């Protein structure tokens, strides 16, 4: 666009006369009161939107478009949350198979927030005034007369409100202001169902057989050799079950056979069968699966943060950040010669949680 298409009164040359009032290009020489010279502000450079209304309207439409896209993305976020199943997965190159719900929520919310920010930035840079103004710095403290008047008015208002004399009103008002935030706390209940006692219990119960995770067959004492590490699950829990991951995260078991003379903890020996001990596979630090076993020391190591437990001494913590020992499952042998549980864990498995007491 050439300068011939812009009205003469909108040209930068015609507007330069107003620059001095804002200090653009002005210079204040040094004197006794101000030892440093004031160079002033650089000359203001006009944007195309400042002098051409058509360009300004194009910027306006661009900003409105970004805000509209943000609104549509927000609607898509809500629709995705309602419509897409939690267990649905999609293939996204190069990420691979990922949760369709997480991908949709992340993309729509990201677009919504980005468009709001981009629209605000474009609005500020192209349409809002960019004229720099110099002003003297003034003290922010009020004059003594003003402060005295404010304090006097406050005291007069407190006296007229009778807040100190009307104790019933004062106390009930404080009570109302204290309780009303609880309504917001109650709304947190909709964040999801309460856990109840499900964190304290697993699928293990009296009579449940110990099933080998690899062969999917019930275990006999002869299947567990001295120095070996075997992983087991409760009888009846199959990988195709809908709640398999949630249940195995609590019920996963590791079985080790130790010479009875090498077991130091009395209760551990009582809860074992011929030196076969069963402990939770879930680390008590952050819930990682334990999988590393040292035959000579009977130590098991969590690969995530190197918490180490002594399986010959009640699975107590001997190294690392874990807070407490691994829970032991009491086991025995049924009439058919298979290893079975004699009950559930007597304490919650995995890391501590806030209501654990």
mmCIF file of C-alpha atoms in Angstrom:
data_model
loop_
_atom_site.group_PDB
_atom_site.id
_atom_site.type_symbol
_atom_site.label_atom_id
_atom_site.label_comp_id
_atom_site.label_asym_id
_atom_site.label_seq_id
_atom_site.Cartn_x
_atom_site.Cartn_y
_atom_site.Cartn_z
ATOM 1 C CA UNK A 1 0.000 0.000 0.000
ATOM 2 C CA UNK A 2 1.423 3.415 -0.946
ATOM 3 C CA UNK A 3 1.158 6.667 0.991
ATOM 4 C CA UNK A 4 -1.277 7.946 -1.667
ATOM 5 C CA UNK A 5 -3.924 5.522 -0.311
ATOM 6 C CA UNK A 6 -3.665 6.922 3.248
ATOM 7 C CA UNK A 7 -5.523 10.101 4.232
ATOM 8 C CA UNK A 8 -3.123 12.992 4.641
ATOM 9 C CA UNK A 9 -4.119 13.686 8.241
ATOM 10 C CA UNK A 10 -3.206 10.079 9.154
ATOM 11 C CA UNK A 11 0.330 10.209 7.747
ATOM 12 C CA UNK A 12 3.141 10.070 10.306
ATOM 13 C CA UNK A 13 4.444 13.443 9.144
ATOM 14 C CA UNK A 14 1.128 15.078 9.973
ATOM 15 C CA UNK A 15 1.087 13.506 13.439
ATOM 16 C CA UNK A 16 4.658 14.285 14.442
ATOM 17 C CA UNK A 17 3.575 17.591 15.961
ATOM 18 C CA UNK A 18 1.989 15.773 18.877
ATOM 19 C CA UNK A 19 5.141 13.906 19.813
ATOM 20 C CA UNK A 20 6.614 16.612 22.002
ATOM 21 C CA UNK A 21 3.877 16.368 24.607
ATOM 22 C CA UNK A 22 4.909 12.793 25.310
ATOM 23 C CA UNK A 23 8.605 13.557 25.321
ATOM 24 C CA UNK A 24 9.414 11.861 22.001
ATOM 25 C CA UNK A 25 12.650 13.221 20.687
ATOM 26 C CA UNK A 26 12.815 15.911 23.408
ATOM 27 C CA UNK A 27 16.064 16.514 25.273
ATOM 28 C CA UNK A 28 16.367 18.019 28.755
ATOM 29 C CA UNK A 29 19.858 19.415 29.335
ATOM 30 C CA UNK A 30 21.715 18.867 32.594
ATOM 31 C CA UNK A 31 21.603 21.571 35.239
ATOM 32 C CA UNK A 32 22.313 22.000 38.946
ATOM 33 C CA UNK A 33 19.030 20.327 39.985
ATOM 34 C CA UNK A 34 19.250 17.487 37.434
ATOM 35 C CA UNK A 35 22.905 16.582 36.880
ATOM 36 C CA UNK A 36 22.060 14.029 34.183
ATOM 37 C CA UNK A 37 20.612 15.029 30.836
ATOM 38 C CA UNK A 38 17.290 13.508 29.808
ATOM 39 C CA UNK A 39 17.637 12.125 26.269
ATOM 40 C CA UNK A 40 13.874 11.734 25.922
ATOM 41 C CA UNK A 41 12.093 8.922 24.103
ATOM 42 C CA UNK A 42 12.948 7.834 20.564
ATOM 43 C CA UNK A 43 10.611 9.082 17.813
ATOM 44 C CA UNK A 44 7.409 7.093 17.708
ATOM 45 C CA UNK A 45 7.079 4.791 14.707
ATOM 46 C CA UNK A 46 3.539 4.287 13.493
ATOM 47 C CA UNK A 47 2.173 0.856 12.645
ATOM 48 C CA UNK A 48 0.163 0.214 9.502
ATOM 49 C CA UNK A 49 -2.916 -0.308 11.686
ATOM 50 C CA UNK A 50 -2.497 3.219 13.105
ATOM 51 C CA UNK A 51 -2.882 4.878 9.715
ATOM 52 C CA UNK A 52 -5.019 2.429 7.721
ATOM 53 C CA UNK A 53 -8.433 1.450 9.024
ATOM 54 C CA UNK A 54 -8.603 -1.494 6.636
ATOM 55 C CA UNK A 55 -5.450 -2.983 8.153
ATOM 56 C CA UNK A 56 -6.858 -2.385 11.629
ATOM 57 C CA UNK A 57 -10.023 -4.250 10.729
ATOM 58 C CA UNK A 58 -7.987 -7.153 9.346
ATOM 59 C CA UNK A 59 -6.181 -7.373 12.680
ATOM 60 C CA UNK A 60 -9.494 -7.150 14.483
ATOM 61 C CA UNK A 61 -10.860 -10.053 12.461
ATOM 62 C CA UNK A 62 -7.694 -12.087 13.108
ATOM 63 C CA UNK A 63 -7.999 -11.569 16.856
ATOM 64 C CA UNK A 64 -11.708 -12.437 16.768
ATOM 65 C CA UNK A 65 -10.914 -15.585 14.767
ATOM 66 C CA UNK A 66 -8.406 -16.766 17.376
ATOM 67 C CA UNK A 67 -10.877 -16.144 20.194
ATOM 68 C CA UNK A 68 -13.556 -18.027 18.233
ATOM 69 C CA UNK A 69 -11.221 -20.973 17.668
ATOM 70 C CA UNK A 70 -10.532 -20.968 21.415
ATOM 71 C CA UNK A 71 -14.272 -21.163 22.145
ATOM 72 C CA UNK A 72 -14.707 -24.037 19.682
ATOM 73 C CA UNK A 73 -11.729 -25.866 21.215
ATOM 74 C CA UNK A 74 -13.247 -25.488 24.679
ATOM 75 C CA UNK A 75 -16.527 -26.955 23.442
ATOM 76 C CA UNK A 76 -14.552 -29.794 21.833
ATOM 77 C CA UNK A 77 -12.748 -30.373 25.159
ATOM 78 C CA UNK A 78 -16.079 -30.811 26.968
ATOM 79 C CA UNK A 79 -17.461 -33.012 24.184
ATOM 80 C CA UNK A 80 -14.338 -35.196 24.237
ATOM 81 C CA UNK A 81 -14.562 -35.621 27.994
ATOM 82 C CA UNK A 82 -18.161 -36.819 27.682
ATOM 83 C CA UNK A 83 -18.002 -38.841 24.463
ATOM 84 C CA UNK A 84 -14.624 -40.621 24.319
ATOM 85 C CA UNK A 85 -14.317 -43.822 26.400
ATOM 86 C CA UNK A 86 -11.508 -43.931 28.934
ATOM 87 C CA UNK A 87 -10.067 -47.196 27.586
ATOM 88 C CA UNK A 88 -10.065 -46.227 23.891
ATOM 89 C CA UNK A 89 -6.648 -45.921 22.245
ATOM 90 C CA UNK A 90 -5.542 -44.489 18.891
ATOM 91 C CA UNK A 91 -2.338 -44.640 16.863
ATOM 92 C CA UNK A 92 -0.643 -41.257 16.467
ATOM 93 C CA UNK A 93 2.599 -41.086 14.511
ATOM 94 C CA UNK A 94 5.265 -40.904 15.911
ATOM 95 C CA UNK A 95 3.860 -41.361 19.426
ATOM 96 C CA UNK A 96 2.399 -44.803 18.771
ATOM 97 C CA UNK A 97 -0.710 -46.094 20.536
ATOM 98 C CA UNK A 98 -1.889 -43.612 23.152
ATOM 99 C CA UNK A 99 -5.083 -42.870 25.047
ATOM 100 C CA UNK A 100 -7.608 -41.232 22.732
ATOM 101 C CA UNK A 101 -9.171 -39.327 25.639
ATOM 102 C CA UNK A 102 -5.880 -37.933 26.913
ATOM 103 C CA UNK A 103 -4.821 -36.925 23.400
ATOM 104 C CA UNK A 104 -8.140 -35.199 22.681
ATOM 105 C CA UNK A 105 -8.213 -33.379 26.009
ATOM 106 C CA UNK A 106 -4.615 -32.254 25.700
ATOM 107 C CA UNK A 107 -4.981 -31.026 22.123
ATOM 108 C CA UNK A 108 -8.264 -29.166 22.631
ATOM 109 C CA UNK A 109 -7.212 -27.533 25.888
ATOM 110 C CA UNK A 110 -3.830 -26.595 24.410
ATOM 111 C CA UNK A 111 -5.466 -25.006 21.359
ATOM 112 C CA UNK A 112 -7.964 -23.137 23.546
ATOM 113 C CA UNK A 113 -5.283 -21.663 25.786
ATOM 114 C CA UNK A 114 -2.881 -20.924 22.922
ATOM 115 C CA UNK A 115 -5.515 -19.069 20.899
ATOM 116 C CA UNK A 116 -6.467 -16.906 23.876
ATOM 117 C CA UNK A 117 -2.836 -15.987 24.444
ATOM 118 C CA UNK A 118 -2.051 -15.472 20.755
ATOM 119 C CA UNK A 119 -5.185 -13.371 20.280
ATOM 120 C CA UNK A 120 -4.347 -11.177 23.266
ATOM 121 C CA UNK A 121 -0.765 -10.671 22.062
ATOM 122 C CA UNK A 122 -1.876 -9.849 18.505
ATOM 123 C CA UNK A 123 -4.476 -7.426 19.860
ATOM 124 C CA UNK A 124 -1.900 -5.642 22.014
ATOM 125 C CA UNK A 125 0.760 -5.449 19.299
ATOM 126 C CA UNK A 126 -1.444 -4.265 16.444
ATOM 127 C CA UNK A 127 -4.487 -2.450 17.836
ATOM 128 C CA UNK A 128 -3.754 -1.179 21.339
ATOM 129 C CA UNK A 129 -1.854 2.076 21.688
ATOM 130 C CA UNK A 130 1.914 1.637 21.681
ATOM 131 C CA UNK A 131 2.805 5.255 22.424
ATOM 132 C CA UNK A 132 5.379 5.451 25.210
ATOM 133 C CA UNK A 133 4.733 8.191 27.762
ATOM 134 C CA UNK A 134 7.309 9.629 30.145
ATOM 135 C CA UNK A 135 6.137 10.858 33.517
ATOM 136 C CA UNK A 136 7.744 11.990 36.717
ATOM 137 C CA UNK A 137 7.915 9.534 39.570
ATOM 138 C CA UNK A 138 5.844 10.698 42.506
ATOM 139 C CA UNK A 139 5.747 9.358 46.052
ATOM 140 C CA UNK A 140 2.952 6.824 46.546
ATOM 141 C CA UNK A 141 2.506 7.693 50.218
ATOM 142 C CA UNK A 142 -0.579 9.752 50.978
ATOM 143 C CA UNK A 143 -0.333 13.191 52.531
ATOM 144 C CA UNK A 144 -0.583 13.294 56.353
ATOM 145 C CA UNK A 145 -3.900 15.127 56.159
ATOM 146 C CA UNK A 146 -5.351 12.435 53.869
ATOM 147 C CA UNK A 147 -4.145 9.618 56.135
ATOM 148 C CA UNK A 148 -5.633 11.255 59.204
ATOM 149 C CA UNK A 149 -8.963 11.698 57.426
ATOM 150 C CA UNK A 150 -9.016 8.039 56.285
ATOM 151 C CA UNK A 151 -8.321 6.759 59.797
ATOM 152 C CA UNK A 152 -10.887 9.121 61.268
ATOM 153 C CA UNK A 153 -13.513 7.992 58.749
ATOM 154 C CA UNK A 154 -12.705 4.338 59.494
ATOM 155 C CA UNK A 155 -13.099 4.838 63.240
ATOM 156 C CA UNK A 156 -16.316 6.757 62.716
ATOM 157 C CA UNK A 157 -17.699 3.999 60.483
ATOM 158 C CA UNK A 158 -16.740 1.267 62.958
ATOM 159 C CA UNK A 159 -18.449 3.233 65.730
ATOM 160 C CA UNK A 160 -21.611 3.774 63.700
ATOM 161 C CA UNK A 161 -21.777 0.093 62.703
ATOM 162 C CA UNK A 162 -21.966 -0.860 66.393
ATOM 163 C CA UNK A 163 -19.906 -3.965 65.599
ATOM 164 C CA UNK A 164 -18.338 -3.959 69.037
ATOM 165 C CA UNK A 165 -21.603 -3.395 70.851
ATOM 166 C CA UNK A 166 -23.796 -5.731 68.773
ATOM 167 C CA UNK A 167 -21.951 -8.932 69.679
ATOM 168 C CA UNK A 168 -24.690 -11.212 68.366
ATOM 169 C CA UNK A 169 -24.412 -9.699 64.894
ATOM 170 C CA UNK A 170 -20.612 -9.742 65.023
ATOM 171 C CA UNK A 171 -20.357 -13.395 66.090
ATOM 172 C CA UNK A 172 -22.937 -14.656 63.609
ATOM 173 C CA UNK A 173 -21.266 -12.701 60.800
ATOM 174 C CA UNK A 174 -17.886 -14.249 61.618
ATOM 175 C CA UNK A 175 -19.551 -17.669 61.741
ATOM 176 C CA UNK A 176 -21.154 -17.160 58.339
ATOM 177 C CA UNK A 177 -17.881 -15.970 56.781
ATOM 178 C CA UNK A 178 -16.077 -18.965 58.270
ATOM 179 C CA UNK A 179 -18.554 -21.583 57.088
ATOM 180 C CA UNK A 180 -19.343 -20.309 53.588
ATOM 181 C CA UNK A 181 -15.983 -21.513 52.114
ATOM 182 C CA UNK A 182 -17.008 -25.046 53.086
ATOM 183 C CA UNK A 183 -19.479 -25.005 50.198
ATOM 184 C CA UNK A 184 -16.507 -24.909 47.839
ATOM 185 C CA UNK A 185 -14.847 -27.775 49.691
ATOM 186 C CA UNK A 186 -17.972 -29.885 49.284
ATOM 187 C CA UNK A 187 -17.740 -29.436 45.513
ATOM 188 C CA UNK A 188 -14.444 -31.341 45.637
ATOM 189 C CA UNK A 189 -16.555 -34.430 46.331
ATOM 190 C CA UNK A 190 -17.419 -34.507 42.616
ATOM 191 C CA UNK A 191 -13.786 -35.058 41.680
ATOM 192 C CA UNK A 192 -14.384 -38.783 41.938
ATOM 193 C CA UNK A 193 -15.638 -41.584 44.175
ATOM 194 C CA UNK A 194 -14.146 -41.874 47.614
ATOM 195 C CA UNK A 195 -11.593 -44.704 47.891
ATOM 196 C CA UNK A 196 -13.313 -46.183 50.920
ATOM 197 C CA UNK A 197 -11.336 -49.185 52.181
ATOM 198 C CA UNK A 198 -10.333 -50.618 48.812
ATOM 199 C CA UNK A 199 -6.738 -49.457 49.303
ATOM 200 C CA UNK A 200 -6.535 -51.640 52.421
ATOM 201 C CA UNK A 201 -7.676 -54.902 50.821
ATOM 202 C CA UNK A 202 -6.631 -57.125 47.898
ATOM 203 C CA UNK A 203 -8.102 -60.176 46.165
ATOM 204 C CA UNK A 204 -6.241 -62.492 48.503
ATOM 205 C CA UNK A 205 -8.459 -64.383 50.931
ATOM 206 C CA UNK A 206 -8.429 -67.674 52.811
ATOM 207 C CA UNK A 207 -8.247 -70.611 50.395
ATOM 208 C CA UNK A 208 -7.117 -68.656 47.305
ATOM 209 C CA UNK A 209 -4.516 -70.620 45.379
ATOM 210 C CA UNK A 210 -1.181 -69.082 44.436
ATOM 211 C CA UNK A 211 -1.023 -69.118 40.616
ATOM 212 C CA UNK A 212 2.277 -68.805 38.757
ATOM 213 C CA UNK A 213 2.280 -65.600 36.676
ATOM 214 C CA UNK A 214 4.274 -67.228 33.868
ATOM 215 C CA UNK A 215 2.589 -70.638 33.539
ATOM 216 C CA UNK A 216 -0.853 -69.640 34.878
ATOM 217 C CA UNK A 217 -0.833 -72.882 36.900
ATOM 218 C CA UNK A 218 -1.307 -73.331 40.663
ATOM 219 C CA UNK A 219 1.947 -73.691 42.594
ATOM 220 C CA UNK A 220 3.065 -76.663 44.656
ATOM 221 C CA UNK A 221 5.859 -76.412 47.234
ATOM 222 C CA UNK A 222 8.028 -78.541 44.958
ATOM 223 C CA UNK A 223 7.733 -75.882 42.226
ATOM 224 C CA UNK A 224 9.654 -73.368 44.335
ATOM 225 C CA UNK A 225 13.361 -74.144 44.567
ATOM 226 C CA UNK A 226 15.713 -72.700 47.175
ATOM 227 C CA UNK A 227 17.160 -69.412 45.904
ATOM 228 C CA UNK A 228 14.564 -68.937 43.162
ATOM 229 C CA UNK A 229 12.170 -66.011 42.742
ATOM 230 C CA UNK A 230 8.634 -66.728 41.562
ATOM 231 C CA UNK A 231 5.830 -64.253 40.860
ATOM 232 C CA UNK A 232 2.257 -65.223 41.644
ATOM 233 C CA UNK A 233 -1.283 -63.893 41.383
ATOM 234 C CA UNK A 234 -4.568 -64.868 43.083
ATOM 235 C CA UNK A 235 -6.620 -67.686 41.679
ATOM 236 C CA UNK A 236 -9.359 -66.427 39.332
ATOM 237 C CA UNK A 237 -7.621 -63.220 38.245
ATOM 238 C CA UNK A 238 -7.107 -63.280 34.468
ATOM 239 C CA UNK A 239 -5.312 -60.797 32.227
ATOM 240 C CA UNK A 240 -8.404 -60.200 30.088
ATOM 241 C CA UNK A 241 -10.413 -59.046 33.131
ATOM 242 C CA UNK A 242 -11.444 -55.395 33.012
ATOM 243 C CA UNK A 243 -10.003 -54.684 36.480
ATOM 244 C CA UNK A 244 -6.869 -56.802 36.022
ATOM 245 C CA UNK A 245 -4.382 -53.904 36.143
ATOM 246 C CA UNK A 246 -5.989 -52.341 39.215
ATOM 247 C CA UNK A 247 -6.145 -55.634 41.086
ATOM 248 C CA UNK A 248 -2.699 -56.988 40.175
ATOM 249 C CA UNK A 249 -1.218 -53.643 41.261
ATOM 250 C CA UNK A 250 -2.263 -54.589 44.803
ATOM 251 C CA UNK A 251 -2.182 -58.393 44.746
ATOM 252 C CA UNK A 252 1.087 -59.100 42.900
ATOM 253 C CA UNK A 253 3.133 -61.555 44.946
ATOM 254 C CA UNK A 254 6.757 -62.679 44.963
ATOM 255 C CA UNK A 255 7.630 -66.087 46.409
ATOM 256 C CA UNK A 256 11.072 -67.079 47.644
ATOM 257 C CA UNK A 257 12.242 -70.268 49.319
ATOM 258 C CA UNK A 258 14.759 -69.787 52.110
ATOM 259 C CA UNK A 259 16.268 -72.394 54.385
ATOM 260 C CA UNK A 260 14.186 -72.180 57.589
ATOM 261 C CA UNK A 261 17.367 -71.839 59.658
ATOM 262 C CA UNK A 262 18.194 -68.633 57.732
ATOM 263 C CA UNK A 263 14.888 -66.916 58.542
ATOM 264 C CA UNK A 264 15.535 -64.437 61.342
ATOM 265 C CA UNK A 265 12.012 -63.102 61.953
ATOM 266 C CA UNK A 266 9.791 -65.338 64.086
ATOM 267 C CA UNK A 267 6.485 -64.235 62.541
ATOM 268 C CA UNK A 268 7.898 -64.627 59.040
ATOM 269 C CA UNK A 269 8.800 -68.222 59.827
ATOM 270 C CA UNK A 270 5.318 -68.925 61.252
ATOM 271 C CA UNK A 271 3.632 -67.478 58.169
ATOM 272 C CA UNK A 272 5.801 -69.456 55.753
ATOM 273 C CA UNK A 273 5.580 -73.066 54.607
ATOM 274 C CA UNK A 274 8.779 -75.110 54.696
ATOM 275 C CA UNK A 275 10.782 -71.912 54.173
ATOM 276 C CA UNK A 276 8.567 -70.647 51.335
ATOM 277 C CA UNK A 277 7.724 -66.993 52.066
ATOM 278 C CA UNK A 278 5.290 -64.800 50.127
ATOM 279 C CA UNK A 279 5.681 -61.020 50.109
ATOM 280 C CA UNK A 280 4.007 -58.187 48.241
ATOM 281 C CA UNK A 281 5.809 -57.341 45.011
ATOM 282 C CA UNK A 282 4.833 -53.663 45.294
ATOM 283 C CA UNK A 283 7.528 -51.367 46.682
ATOM 284 C CA UNK A 284 6.437 -49.327 49.689
ATOM 285 C CA UNK A 285 8.107 -46.179 48.329
ATOM 286 C CA UNK A 286 6.128 -45.212 45.193
ATOM 287 C CA UNK A 287 4.626 -48.554 44.152
ATOM 288 C CA UNK A 288 7.145 -49.854 41.613
ATOM 289 C CA UNK A 289 7.263 -53.634 41.010
ATOM 290 C CA UNK A 290 10.226 -55.309 42.710
ATOM 291 C CA UNK A 291 12.044 -57.784 40.477
ATOM 292 C CA UNK A 292 15.722 -58.070 41.509
ATOM 293 C CA UNK A 293 16.733 -60.805 43.984
ATOM 294 C CA UNK A 294 20.127 -61.647 45.516
ATOM 295 C CA UNK A 295 20.296 -65.327 46.436
ATOM 296 C CA UNK A 296 23.181 -65.154 48.925
ATOM 297 C CA UNK A 297 21.872 -62.206 50.944
ATOM 298 C CA UNK A 298 18.119 -62.780 50.386
ATOM 299 C CA UNK A 299 17.803 -59.094 49.513
ATOM 300 C CA UNK A 300 15.336 -57.794 46.931
ATOM 301 C CA UNK A 301 15.955 -54.499 45.151
ATOM 302 C CA UNK A 302 13.438 -52.061 43.678
ATOM 303 C CA UNK A 303 14.810 -50.906 40.285
ATOM 304 C CA UNK A 304 13.163 -47.468 40.480
ATOM 305 C CA UNK A 305 14.907 -45.882 43.482
ATOM 306 C CA UNK A 306 17.059 -48.744 44.820
ATOM 307 C CA UNK A 307 15.057 -49.446 47.966
ATOM 308 C CA UNK A 308 16.392 -52.731 49.363
ATOM 309 C CA UNK A 309 14.497 -55.205 51.575
ATOM 310 C CA UNK A 310 15.780 -58.212 53.547
ATOM 311 C CA UNK A 311 13.413 -61.140 52.908
ATOM 312 C CA UNK A 312 15.084 -63.212 55.611
ATOM 313 C CA UNK A 313 14.247 -60.624 58.275
ATOM 314 C CA UNK A 314 10.610 -59.651 57.761
ATOM 315 C CA UNK A 315 11.369 -57.787 54.497
ATOM 316 C CA UNK A 316 12.540 -54.792 56.506
ATOM 317 C CA UNK A 317 14.082 -51.818 54.685
ATOM 318 C CA UNK A 318 17.881 -51.858 54.804
ATOM 319 C CA UNK A 319 18.536 -49.183 52.168
ATOM 320 C CA UNK A 320 16.723 -46.565 50.127
ATOM 321 C CA UNK A 321 13.731 -44.248 50.527
ATOM 322 C CA UNK A 322 11.044 -46.860 51.235
ATOM 323 C CA UNK A 323 9.153 -46.050 54.417
ATOM 324 C CA UNK A 324 8.256 -49.477 55.771
ATOM 325 C CA UNK A 325 8.726 -53.212 55.226
ATOM 326 C CA UNK A 326 6.965 -55.242 52.542
ATOM 327 C CA UNK A 327 3.712 -56.846 53.743
ATOM 328 C CA UNK A 328 3.839 -60.639 54.084
ATOM 329 C CA UNK A 329 1.047 -62.989 53.023
ATOM 330 C CA UNK A 330 0.411 -65.957 55.292
ATOM 331 C CA UNK A 331 0.398 -69.156 53.230
ATOM 332 C CA UNK A 332 -0.130 -72.877 53.670
ATOM 333 C CA UNK A 333 -0.894 -76.036 51.655
ATOM 334 C CA UNK A 334 -4.392 -77.385 50.932
ATOM 335 C CA UNK A 335 -5.493 -81.016 50.819
ATOM 336 C CA UNK A 336 -4.466 -81.308 47.160
ATOM 337 C CA UNK A 337 -0.920 -80.131 47.863
ATOM 338 C CA UNK A 338 -1.192 -76.644 46.350
ATOM 339 C CA UNK A 339 0.020 -73.479 48.013
ATOM 340 C CA UNK A 340 -2.865 -71.317 49.218
ATOM 341 C CA UNK A 341 -3.363 -68.044 51.056
ATOM 342 C CA UNK A 342 -4.583 -68.177 54.628
ATOM 343 C CA UNK A 343 -6.068 -64.696 54.452
ATOM 344 C CA UNK A 344 -5.392 -61.230 53.063
ATOM 345 C CA UNK A 345 -2.423 -59.004 53.853
ATOM 346 C CA UNK A 346 -2.778 -57.646 57.366
ATOM 347 C CA UNK A 347 -1.618 -54.173 56.283
ATOM 348 C CA UNK A 348 -2.100 -52.117 53.101
ATOM 349 C CA UNK A 349 0.339 -52.889 50.313
ATOM 350 C CA UNK A 350 2.408 -50.322 48.445
ATOM 351 C CA UNK A 351 3.233 -46.766 49.491
ATOM 352 C CA UNK A 352 1.491 -44.975 52.347
ATOM 353 C CA UNK A 353 -1.641 -42.943 51.673
ATOM 354 C CA UNK A 354 -3.109 -40.001 53.582
ATOM 355 C CA UNK A 355 -5.879 -41.861 55.416
ATOM 356 C CA UNK A 356 -3.712 -44.824 56.373
ATOM 357 C CA UNK A 357 -3.697 -45.053 60.122
#
